[in-house]
Coordinates of N, CA and C in Angstrom, one line a residue:
M245 N -47.8 -28.5 7.9 CA -47.1 -27.4 8.4 C -45.7 -27.4 7.9
A246 N -45.2 -26.3 7.3 CA -43.9 -26.3 6.7 C -42.8 -26.3 7.8
S247 N -41.8 -27.1 7.6 CA -40.7 -27.2 8.6 C -39.8 -26.0 8.5
L248 N -39.1 -25.7 9.7 CA -38.2 -24.6 9.8 C -36.8 -25.1 10.0
D249 N -35.9 -24.4 9.4 CA -34.5 -24.7 9.7 C -34.0 -23.9 10.9
N250 N -32.7 -24.0 11.3 CA -32.3 -23.3 12.5 C -32.1 -21.8 12.4
T251 N -32.3 -21.3 11.2 CA -32.3 -19.8 11.0 C -33.7 -19.2 11.1
G252 N -34.7 -20.1 11.1 CA -36.1 -19.6 11.2 C -36.8 -19.5 9.9
W253 N -36.1 -20.0 8.8 CA -36.7 -20.0 7.5 C -37.4 -21.3 7.3
S254 N -38.6 -21.3 6.6 CA -39.2 -22.5 6.2 C -38.5 -23.1 5.0
V255 N -38.6 -24.4 4.8 CA -37.9 -25.0 3.6 C -38.4 -24.4 2.3
P256 N -39.7 -24.3 2.1 CA -40.2 -23.6 0.8 C -39.7 -22.2 0.7
G257 N -39.8 -21.5 1.9 CA -39.4 -20.1 1.9 C -37.9 -20.0 1.6
L258 N -37.1 -20.9 2.1 CA -35.7 -20.9 1.8 C -35.4 -21.1 0.4
L259 N -36.1 -22.1 -0.3 CA -35.9 -22.3 -1.7 C -36.2 -21.1 -2.5
V260 N -37.4 -20.5 -2.2 CA -37.8 -19.3 -2.9 C -36.8 -18.2 -2.7
A261 N -36.3 -18.0 -1.5 CA -35.3 -16.9 -1.3 C -34.0 -17.2 -2.1
L262 N -33.6 -18.5 -2.1 CA -32.4 -18.8 -2.9 C -32.6 -18.5 -4.4
L263 N -33.8 -18.8 -4.9 CA -34.1 -18.6 -6.3 C -34.1 -17.1 -6.6
L264 N -34.7 -16.3 -5.7 CA -34.8 -14.9 -5.9 C -33.6 -14.1 -5.5
G265 N -32.7 -14.7 -4.8 CA -31.5 -14.1 -4.4 C -31.7 -13.1 -3.3
V266 N -32.7 -13.3 -2.4 CA -32.9 -12.4 -1.4 C -32.6 -12.9 0.0
L267 N -31.9 -14.1 0.0 CA -31.5 -14.6 1.3 C -30.5 -13.8 2.0
P268 N -30.7 -13.4 3.2 CA -29.7 -12.5 3.9 C -28.3 -13.2 4.0
V269 N -27.3 -12.4 3.6 CA -25.9 -12.8 3.7 C -25.1 -11.8 4.5
N270 N -23.9 -12.2 4.7 CA -22.9 -11.3 5.4 C -23.5 -10.8 6.7
G271 N -23.7 -11.8 7.6 CA -24.2 -11.5 8.9 C -23.1 -10.8 9.7
L272 N -23.2 -10.9 11.0 CA -22.2 -10.3 11.9 C -20.8 -10.8 11.6
E273 N -19.9 -9.8 11.5 CA -18.5 -10.1 11.3 C -17.6 -9.1 12.1
V274 N -16.6 -9.6 12.6 CA -15.6 -8.7 13.2 C -14.2 -8.9 12.5
S275 N -13.5 -7.9 12.5 CA -12.2 -7.9 11.7 C -11.1 -7.1 12.5
T276 N -9.9 -7.5 12.4 CA -8.8 -6.8 13.0 C -8.0 -6.1 11.9
G277 N -8.6 -6.0 10.7 CA -8.0 -5.3 9.6 C -7.2 -6.2 8.7
K278 N -6.6 -5.6 7.6 CA -5.7 -6.3 6.7 C -4.5 -6.9 7.3
V279 N -3.9 -6.2 8.3 CA -2.8 -6.6 9.0 C -3.2 -7.2 10.4
S280 N -3.0 -8.5 10.5 CA -3.5 -9.2 11.7 C -2.5 -9.4 12.8
S281 N -1.3 -8.8 12.6 CA -0.2 -8.9 13.6 C 0.6 -7.7 13.5
I282 N 1.3 -7.5 14.7 CA 2.2 -6.3 14.8 C 3.4 -6.6 15.6
E283 N 4.5 -6.0 15.3 CA 5.7 -6.1 16.1 C 6.0 -4.7 16.8
A284 N 6.1 -4.8 18.1 CA 6.2 -3.5 18.9 C 7.3 -3.6 19.9
M285 N 7.9 -2.5 20.3 CA 9.0 -2.5 21.3 C 8.5 -2.6 22.7
N286 N 9.3 -3.2 23.5 CA 9.0 -3.4 24.9 C 8.8 -2.0 25.5
G287 N 7.8 -1.7 26.3 CA 7.5 -0.4 26.9 C 6.7 0.5 26.1
S288 N 6.4 0.2 24.9 CA 5.6 1.1 24.0 C 4.1 0.8 24.2
T289 N 3.3 1.6 23.6 CA 1.8 1.5 23.6 C 1.3 1.1 22.2
V290 N 0.4 0.1 22.2 CA 0.0 -0.4 20.9 C -1.6 -0.4 20.8
L291 N -2.0 -0.2 19.6 CA -3.4 -0.3 19.3 C -3.8 -1.7 18.8
L292 N -4.8 -2.3 19.5 CA -5.3 -3.6 19.1 C -6.6 -3.3 18.4
P293 N -6.6 -3.3 17.0 CA -7.8 -2.9 16.2 C -8.9 -3.9 16.1
C294 N -10.1 -3.5 16.1 CA -11.2 -4.4 15.8 C -12.4 -3.6 15.4
T295 N -13.1 -4.0 14.3 CA -14.3 -3.4 13.9 C -15.4 -4.5 13.6
Y296 N -16.7 -4.1 13.7 CA -17.7 -5.1 13.4 C -18.6 -4.6 12.3
S297 N -19.4 -5.5 11.7 CA -20.3 -5.1 10.7 C -21.4 -6.1 10.6
S298 N -22.6 -5.7 10.2 CA -23.8 -6.6 10.1 C -24.7 -6.0 9.1
C299 N -25.2 -6.8 8.2 CA -26.0 -6.3 7.1 C -27.4 -6.0 7.5
I300 N -27.8 -6.6 8.7 CA -29.2 -6.3 9.2 C -29.2 -5.4 10.4
G301 N -28.1 -4.9 10.8 CA -28.0 -4.0 12.0 C -27.8 -4.8 13.3
I302 N -27.7 -4.1 14.4 CA -27.4 -4.7 15.6 C -28.4 -4.3 16.7
K303 N -28.4 -5.0 17.8 CA -29.3 -4.7 18.9 C -28.6 -5.4 20.1
N304 N -28.2 -4.6 21.1 CA -27.6 -5.1 22.3 C -26.4 -6.0 21.9
L305 N -25.6 -5.5 21.0 CA -24.4 -6.2 20.6 C -23.4 -6.4 21.7
Y306 N -23.0 -7.6 22.0 CA -22.1 -7.8 23.1 C -20.7 -8.1 22.5
F307 N -19.7 -7.5 23.1 CA -18.3 -7.7 22.6 C -17.4 -7.8 23.8
N308 N -16.2 -8.5 23.5 CA -15.1 -8.5 24.5 C -13.8 -8.7 23.9
W309 N -12.7 -8.4 24.6 CA -11.4 -8.7 24.2 C -10.8 -9.6 25.3
Q310 N -10.1 -10.7 24.8 CA -9.4 -11.6 25.6 C -8.0 -11.9 25.2
F311 N -7.2 -12.2 26.1 CA -5.8 -12.5 25.8 C -5.5 -14.0 26.1
N312 N -4.9 -14.7 25.1 CA -4.6 -16.1 25.3 C -3.3 -16.3 26.0
D313 N -3.4 -16.5 27.3 CA -2.2 -16.6 28.2 C -1.8 -18.1 28.3
N314 N -1.1 -18.6 27.3 CA -0.7 -20.0 27.3 C -1.9 -20.9 27.5
G315 N -3.0 -20.6 26.8 CA -4.1 -21.5 26.9 C -5.2 -21.0 27.8
T316 N -4.9 -20.1 28.7 CA -5.9 -19.6 29.6 C -6.3 -18.2 29.1
M317 N -7.7 -18.1 28.9 CA -8.2 -16.9 28.3 C -8.4 -15.8 29.5
V318 N -7.8 -14.7 29.3 CA -7.9 -13.6 30.3 C -8.6 -12.5 29.6
K319 N -9.8 -12.1 30.3 CA -10.6 -11.0 29.7 C -10.0 -9.7 30.1
F320 N -9.9 -8.8 29.0 CA -9.4 -7.5 29.2 C -10.5 -6.5 29.4
C321 N -11.6 -6.6 28.6 CA -12.7 -5.7 28.7 C -13.9 -6.3 28.0
D322 N -15.1 -5.9 28.3 CA -16.3 -6.2 27.5 C -17.3 -5.1 27.6
G323 N -18.3 -5.2 26.7 CA -19.3 -4.1 26.7 C -20.5 -4.5 25.8
V324 N -21.5 -3.6 25.9 CA -22.7 -3.8 25.1 C -23.1 -2.6 24.4
I325 N -23.4 -2.7 23.1 CA -23.8 -1.6 22.3 C -25.3 -1.7 22.1
P326 N -26.1 -0.9 22.7 CA -27.6 -1.0 22.6 C -28.2 -1.0 21.2
S327 N -27.7 -0.1 20.4 CA -28.2 0.0 19.0 C -27.2 0.8 18.1
E328 N -27.6 0.9 16.9 CA -26.7 1.6 15.9 C -26.5 3.1 16.4
G329 N -25.2 3.5 16.5 CA -24.9 4.9 16.8 C -24.9 5.2 18.3
V330 N -25.3 4.2 19.1 CA -25.3 4.5 20.5 C -24.0 4.0 21.1
E331 N -23.3 4.8 21.9 CA -22.0 4.4 22.4 C -22.2 3.3 23.5
P332 N -21.2 2.4 23.5 CA -21.3 1.2 24.3 C -21.1 1.5 25.8
R333 N -21.6 0.6 26.6 CA -21.3 0.5 28.0 C -20.1 -0.4 28.2
V334 N -19.0 0.1 28.6 CA -17.7 -0.8 28.6 C -17.2 -1.0 30.0
K335 N -16.8 -2.2 30.3 CA -16.2 -2.5 31.5 C -14.8 -3.0 31.3
V336 N -13.8 -2.2 31.7 CA -12.3 -2.6 31.5 C -11.9 -3.3 32.7
E337 N -11.2 -4.5 32.5 CA -10.8 -5.3 33.6 C -9.3 -5.5 33.6
H338 N -8.6 -4.6 33.0 CA -7.1 -4.6 33.0 C -6.6 -3.2 33.2
E339 N -5.6 -3.0 34.1 CA -5.2 -1.7 34.4 C -4.5 -0.9 33.2
R340 N -3.9 -1.7 32.3 CA -3.2 -1.0 31.2 C -4.0 -1.0 29.9
V341 N -5.3 -1.3 30.0 CA -6.2 -1.3 28.8 C -7.1 -0.1 28.8
E342 N -7.2 0.5 27.6 CA -8.1 1.6 27.4 C -9.0 1.4 26.2
F343 N -10.3 1.5 26.3 CA -11.2 1.3 25.2 C -11.2 2.6 24.4
V344 N -11.0 2.5 23.1 CA -10.9 3.7 22.2 C -11.8 3.6 21.1
G345 N -12.8 2.7 21.1 CA -13.7 2.5 20.0 C -14.9 3.4 20.1
S346 N -15.7 3.4 19.0 CA -16.9 4.2 19.0 C -17.9 3.5 18.1
S347 N -19.2 3.4 18.5 CA -20.2 2.7 17.7 C -20.5 3.5 16.4
K348 N -20.1 4.8 16.4 CA -20.4 5.6 15.2 C -19.5 5.2 14.0
T349 N -18.4 4.5 14.3 CA -17.6 4.0 13.3 C -17.4 2.4 13.4
N350 N -18.4 1.8 14.1 CA -18.4 0.3 14.3 C -17.0 -0.1 14.8
N351 N -16.4 0.6 15.7 CA -15.1 0.4 16.2 C -15.1 -0.1 17.6
I352 N -14.4 -1.2 17.9 CA -14.3 -1.7 19.3 C -12.9 -2.0 19.6
S353 N -12.0 -1.1 19.2 CA -10.6 -1.2 19.4 C -10.2 -0.8 20.8
I354 N -9.0 -1.3 21.2 CA -8.5 -1.0 22.5 C -7.0 -0.6 22.4
L355 N -6.5 0.2 23.4 CA -5.1 0.5 23.5 C -4.5 -0.4 24.7
L356 N -3.3 -0.9 24.5 CA -2.6 -1.6 25.5 C -1.3 -0.8 25.9
W357 N -1.3 -0.2 27.1 CA -0.2 0.7 27.5 C 1.0 -0.1 28.0
N358 N 2.2 0.5 27.8 CA 3.4 0.0 28.4 C 3.5 -1.5 28.3
I359 N 3.6 -2.0 27.1 CA 3.6 -3.5 26.9 C 4.9 -4.0 27.5
T360 N 4.9 -5.3 27.9 CA 6.0 -6.0 28.4 C 6.1 -7.3 27.6
F361 N 7.2 -8.1 27.8 CA 7.3 -9.3 27.1 C 6.2 -10.3 27.4
E362 N 5.6 -10.2 28.6 CA 4.5 -11.0 29.0 C 3.2 -10.8 28.1
D363 N 3.2 -9.6 27.5 CA 2.0 -9.3 26.6 C 2.1 -9.9 25.2
D364 N 3.3 -10.6 25.0 CA 3.5 -11.2 23.7 C 2.5 -12.4 23.5
G365 N 1.7 -12.4 22.4 CA 0.8 -13.5 22.1 C -0.4 -13.0 21.3
E366 N -1.5 -13.8 21.5 CA -2.7 -13.6 20.7 C -3.8 -12.9 21.5
Y367 N -4.5 -12.0 20.8 CA -5.6 -11.3 21.4 C -6.9 -11.5 20.6
I368 N -8.0 -11.9 21.2 CA -9.2 -12.3 20.5 C -10.2 -11.2 20.7
C369 N -10.7 -10.7 19.6 CA -11.9 -9.8 19.6 C -13.1 -10.6 19.2
F370 N -14.1 -10.5 20.1 CA -15.3 -11.3 20.0 C -16.6 -10.5 20.0
A371 N -17.6 -10.8 19.2 CA -18.8 -10.1 19.3 C -20.0 -11.1 19.1
K372 N -21.2 -10.7 19.6 CA -22.4 -11.5 19.5 C -23.6 -10.6 19.3
N373 N -24.4 -10.9 18.4 CA -25.5 -10.0 18.0 C -26.8 -10.7 18.2
P374 N -27.6 -10.4 19.3 CA -28.9 -11.0 19.6 C -29.9 -10.8 18.4
K375 N -29.7 -9.7 17.7 CA -30.7 -9.5 16.6 C -30.6 -10.5 15.5
E376 N -29.4 -11.2 15.4 CA -29.3 -12.3 14.4 C -29.3 -13.7 15.1
K377 N -30.2 -13.8 16.1 CA -30.4 -15.0 16.8 C -29.1 -15.5 17.5
G378 N -28.4 -14.5 18.0 CA -27.2 -14.8 18.8 C -26.0 -15.2 17.9
R379 N -26.0 -14.8 16.6 CA -24.8 -15.0 15.8 C -23.6 -14.4 16.4
N380 N -22.5 -15.1 16.4 CA -21.3 -14.5 17.0 C -20.1 -14.7 16.0
H381 N -19.1 -13.9 16.2 CA -17.9 -14.0 15.3 C -16.7 -13.5 16.1
S382 N -15.5 -13.9 15.8 CA -14.3 -13.5 16.5 C -13.1 -13.3 15.5
A383 N -12.1 -12.6 15.9 CA -10.9 -12.4 15.0 C -9.7 -12.3 16.0
I384 N -8.6 -12.8 15.5 CA -7.4 -12.8 16.3 C -6.4 -11.8 15.8
F385 N -5.8 -11.1 16.8 CA -4.7 -10.2 16.5 C -3.5 -10.6 17.3
T386 N -2.3 -10.7 16.6 CA -1.1 -11.2 17.3 C -0.1 -10.1 17.5
L387 N 0.4 -10.0 18.8 CA 1.4 -9.0 19.2 C 2.7 -9.7 19.4
K388 N 3.8 -9.2 18.8 CA 5.1 -9.6 19.1 C 5.9 -8.5 19.7
V389 N 6.4 -8.8 21.0 CA 7.1 -7.8 21.7 C 8.6 -8.0 21.6
V390 N 9.3 -7.0 21.2 CA 10.8 -7.1 20.9 C 11.6 -6.0 21.7
N391 N 12.9 -6.3 21.8 CA 13.8 -5.3 22.4 C 14.0 -4.1 21.5
Q392 N 14.2 -4.3 20.2 CA 14.3 -3.3 19.2 C 13.8 -3.7 17.9
M393 N 13.4 -2.7 17.1 CA 12.7 -3.0 15.9 C 13.8 -3.4 14.9
K394 N 13.4 -4.4 14.0 CA 14.4 -4.9 13.0 C 14.5 -3.8 11.9
E395 N 15.8 -3.6 11.5 CA 16.0 -2.7 10.4 C 15.7 -3.4 9.1
D396 N 15.1 -2.7 8.2 CA 14.8 -3.3 6.9 C 16.1 -3.4 6.1
D397 N 16.2 -4.6 5.5 CA 17.4 -4.9 4.7 C 17.1 -4.3 3.3
N398 N 17.7 -3.2 3.0 CA 17.5 -2.5 1.7 C 18.6 -2.8 0.7
T399 N 19.4 -3.9 0.9 CA 20.5 -4.2 0.1 C 20.1 -4.4 -1.4
L400 N 19.0 -5.3 -1.5 CA 18.6 -5.6 -2.9 C 18.0 -4.3 -3.5
T401 N 17.3 -3.5 -2.8 CA 16.8 -2.2 -3.4 C 17.9 -1.3 -3.8
V402 N 19.0 -1.2 -3.0 CA 20.1 -0.4 -3.4 C 20.8 -0.9 -4.6
I403 N 21.0 -2.2 -4.7 CA 21.6 -2.8 -5.9 C 20.8 -2.5 -7.1
I404 N 19.5 -2.7 -7.0 CA 18.6 -2.5 -8.2 C 18.7 -1.0 -8.6
V405 N 18.6 -0.1 -7.7 CA 18.7 1.3 -8.0 C 20.0 1.7 -8.6
S406 N 21.1 1.1 -8.1 CA 22.4 1.4 -8.6 C 22.6 0.9 -10.0
V407 N 22.1 -0.3 -10.3 CA 22.2 -0.9 -11.6 C 21.4 0.0 -12.6
L408 N 20.1 0.3 -12.2 CA 19.3 1.2 -13.1 C 20.0 2.5 -13.3
G409 N 20.5 3.1 -12.2 CA 21.2 4.4 -12.4 C 22.4 4.3 -13.3
G410 N 23.1 3.2 -13.2 CA 24.3 3.0 -14.1 C 23.9 2.8 -15.6
V411 N 22.8 2.1 -15.8 CA 22.3 1.9 -17.2 C 21.8 3.2 -17.8
I412 N 21.0 3.9 -17.0 CA 20.5 5.2 -17.4 C 21.7 6.2 -17.7
G413 N 22.7 6.2 -16.8 CA 23.9 7.1 -17.1 C 24.6 6.7 -18.3
L414 N 24.8 5.3 -18.6 CA 25.4 4.9 -19.8 C 24.7 5.3 -21.0
V415 N 23.4 5.1 -21.0 CA 22.6 5.5 -22.1 C 22.7 7.0 -22.4
I416 N 22.7 7.8 -21.4 CA 22.9 9.3 -21.6 C 24.3 9.6 -22.2
I417 N 25.3 8.9 -21.7 CA 26.7 9.1 -22.2 C 26.7 8.8 -23.7
V418 N 26.1 7.6 -24.1 CA 26.1 7.1 -25.5 C 25.4 8.2 -26.3
M419 N 24.3 8.7 -25.9 CA 23.5 9.7 -26.6 C 24.3 10.9 -26.8
V420 N 25.0 11.4 -25.8 CA 25.8 12.6 -25.9 C 27.0 12.4 -26.9
I421 N 27.6 11.2 -26.8 CA 28.7 11.0 -27.8 C 28.2 10.9 -29.2
K422 N 27.1 10.3 -29.4 CA 26.5 10.2 -30.7 C 26.1 11.5 -31.2
A423 N 25.6 12.4 -30.4 CA 25.2 13.8 -30.8 C 26.5 14.5 -31.2
L424 N 27.6 14.4 -30.4 CA 28.8 15.1 -30.8 C 29.4 14.6 -32.1
V425 N 29.4 13.3 -32.2 CA 29.9 12.7 -33.5 C 29.2 13.2 -34.7
V426 N 27.8 13.1 -34.6 CA 27.0 13.6 -35.7 C 27.3 15.1 -36.0
H427 N 27.4 15.9 -34.9 CA 27.7 17.3 -35.0 C 29.0 17.6 -35.8
F428 N 30.1 16.9 -35.4 CA 31.4 17.1 -36.1 C 31.4 16.5 -37.5
L429 N 30.6 15.4 -37.7 CA 30.5 14.9 -39.1 C 29.8 15.9 -40.0
L430 N 28.7 16.5 -39.5 CA 28.0 17.5 -40.3 C 28.9 18.7 -40.5
K431 N 29.7 19.1 -39.5 CA 30.5 20.3 -39.7 C 31.6 20.0 -40.7
D432 N 32.2 18.8 -40.7 CA 33.2 18.5 -41.7 C 32.6 18.4 -43.1
D433 N 31.4 17.9 -43.2 CA 30.7 17.8 -44.5 C 30.5 19.2 -45.0
E434 N 30.1 20.1 -44.1 CA 29.9 21.5 -44.6 C 31.2 22.2 -45.1
K435 N 32.3 21.9 -44.3 CA 33.6 22.4 -44.8 C 34.0 21.9 -46.1
N436 N 33.8 20.6 -46.3 CA 34.1 19.9 -47.6 C 33.3 20.5 -48.7
K437 N 32.0 20.8 -48.5 CA 31.2 21.4 -49.5 C 31.7 22.8 -49.9
E438 N 32.0 23.5 -48.8 CA 32.5 24.9 -49.0 C 33.8 24.9 -49.8
C439 N 34.7 24.0 -49.5 CA 36.0 23.9 -50.2 C 35.7 23.6 -51.7
L440 N 34.8 22.7 -52.0 CA 34.5 22.3 -53.3 C 33.9 23.5 -54.1
V441 N 33.0 24.3 -53.5 CA 32.5 25.5 -54.1 C 33.5 26.5 -54.4
N442 N 34.4 26.8 -53.4 CA 35.5 27.7 -53.6 C 36.4 27.3 -54.7
A443 N 36.8 26.0 -54.7 CA 37.7 25.5 -55.7 C 37.1 25.7 -57.1
S444 N 35.8 25.4 -57.2 CA 35.1 25.5 -58.5 C 35.1 27.0 -59.0
G445 N 34.9 27.9 -58.1 CA 34.8 29.3 -58.4 C 36.2 29.8 -58.8
N446 N 37.2 29.4 -58.2 CA 38.6 29.8 -58.5 C 39.0 29.3 -59.9
D447 N 38.6 28.1 -60.3 CA 38.9 27.6 -61.6 C 38.2 28.4 -62.7
N448 N 37.0 28.8 -62.5 CA 36.3 29.5 -63.5 C 36.9 30.9 -63.7
T449 N 37.2 31.5 -62.5 CA 37.8 32.9 -62.6 C 39.1 32.9 -63.3
E450 N 40.0 31.9 -63.0 CA 41.3 31.9 -63.7 C 41.1 31.6 -65.2
N451 N 40.2 30.8 -65.6 CA 39.9 30.6 -67.0 C 39.5 31.8 -67.7
G452 N 38.6 32.6 -67.0 CA 38.1 33.8 -67.6 C 39.2 34.9 -67.7
L453 N 40.0 35.0 -66.8 CA 41.1 36.0 -66.9 C 42.1 35.7 -68.0
T454 N 42.4 34.5 -68.2 CA 43.4 34.1 -69.3 C 42.8 34.4 -70.7
G455 N 41.5 34.1 -70.8 CA 40.9 34.4 -72.1 C 40.9 35.9 -72.4
A456 N 40.6 36.7 -71.3 CA 40.5 38.1 -71.5 C 41.8 38.7 -71.9
K457 N 42.9 38.2 -71.3 CA 44.2 38.7 -71.7 C 44.5 38.4 -73.1
A458 N 44.1 37.3 -73.6 CA 44.4 36.8 -75.0 C 43.7 37.7 -75.9
D459 N 42.4 38.1 -75.5 CA 41.6 38.9 -76.4 C 42.1 40.3 -76.5
N460 N 42.6 40.8 -75.4 CA 43.0 42.2 -75.4 C 44.4 42.4 -76.1
K461 N 45.1 41.4 -76.3 CA 46.4 41.6 -77.0 C 46.2 42.0 -78.5
G462 N 46.9 43.1 -78.8 CA 46.8 43.5 -80.3 C 47.7 42.7 -81.2
T463 N 47.6 43.0 -82.4 CA 48.4 42.4 -83.4 C 49.8 43.1 -83.3
P464 N 50.8 42.3 -83.1 CA 52.1 42.9 -83.0 C 52.5 43.7 -84.3
K465 N 53.0 44.9 -84.1 CA 53.5 45.7 -85.2 C 54.8 45.2 -85.7
L466 N 54.9 45.3 -87.0 CA 56.2 44.9 -87.7 C 57.2 46.0 -87.5

């Protein structure tokens, strides 16, 4: 009898699956998104995001949100999603928590209203999928509560923009000066050519008039 591993696959079957590339991968996963932390002002309302995914689907997916209160885990809410596309049955256990997720978008996010400095810390989104032999996964989202939001220091950006603006302005000024110099040089060159043409024409005319006068003079009478 072929032995089975803890996933239910026989050893020969596992080897064949690996060779054929058909072994199931990317089981249940939960994620709080690309940004796993947020800074928010005291008294505001924040979204604690979480989504789930499974390559083989879900059945009676269990999930919950917990807050790490100095090592003590405090449950905010939990629920069960019977199957794909079916909205969950959610139980909220905190007065300032609102469930805003939907199984249609694989979303199990919550809102935390009117946050205080006591809400500062880590929030854990957990899910367990019985369809994958109870596979579970969790993700951490960190909330930092502050009195006021930090202003972005744009000093470096302003310096870079100013330098680039100055360089571009200098280049434009140089190009304008160059264009004016070329324009005046061409204009002077045209004037010089015109003067040379006029001078040459005057010389020819004067020479022609002198010869004509000499030819028209008659022989003086005695």
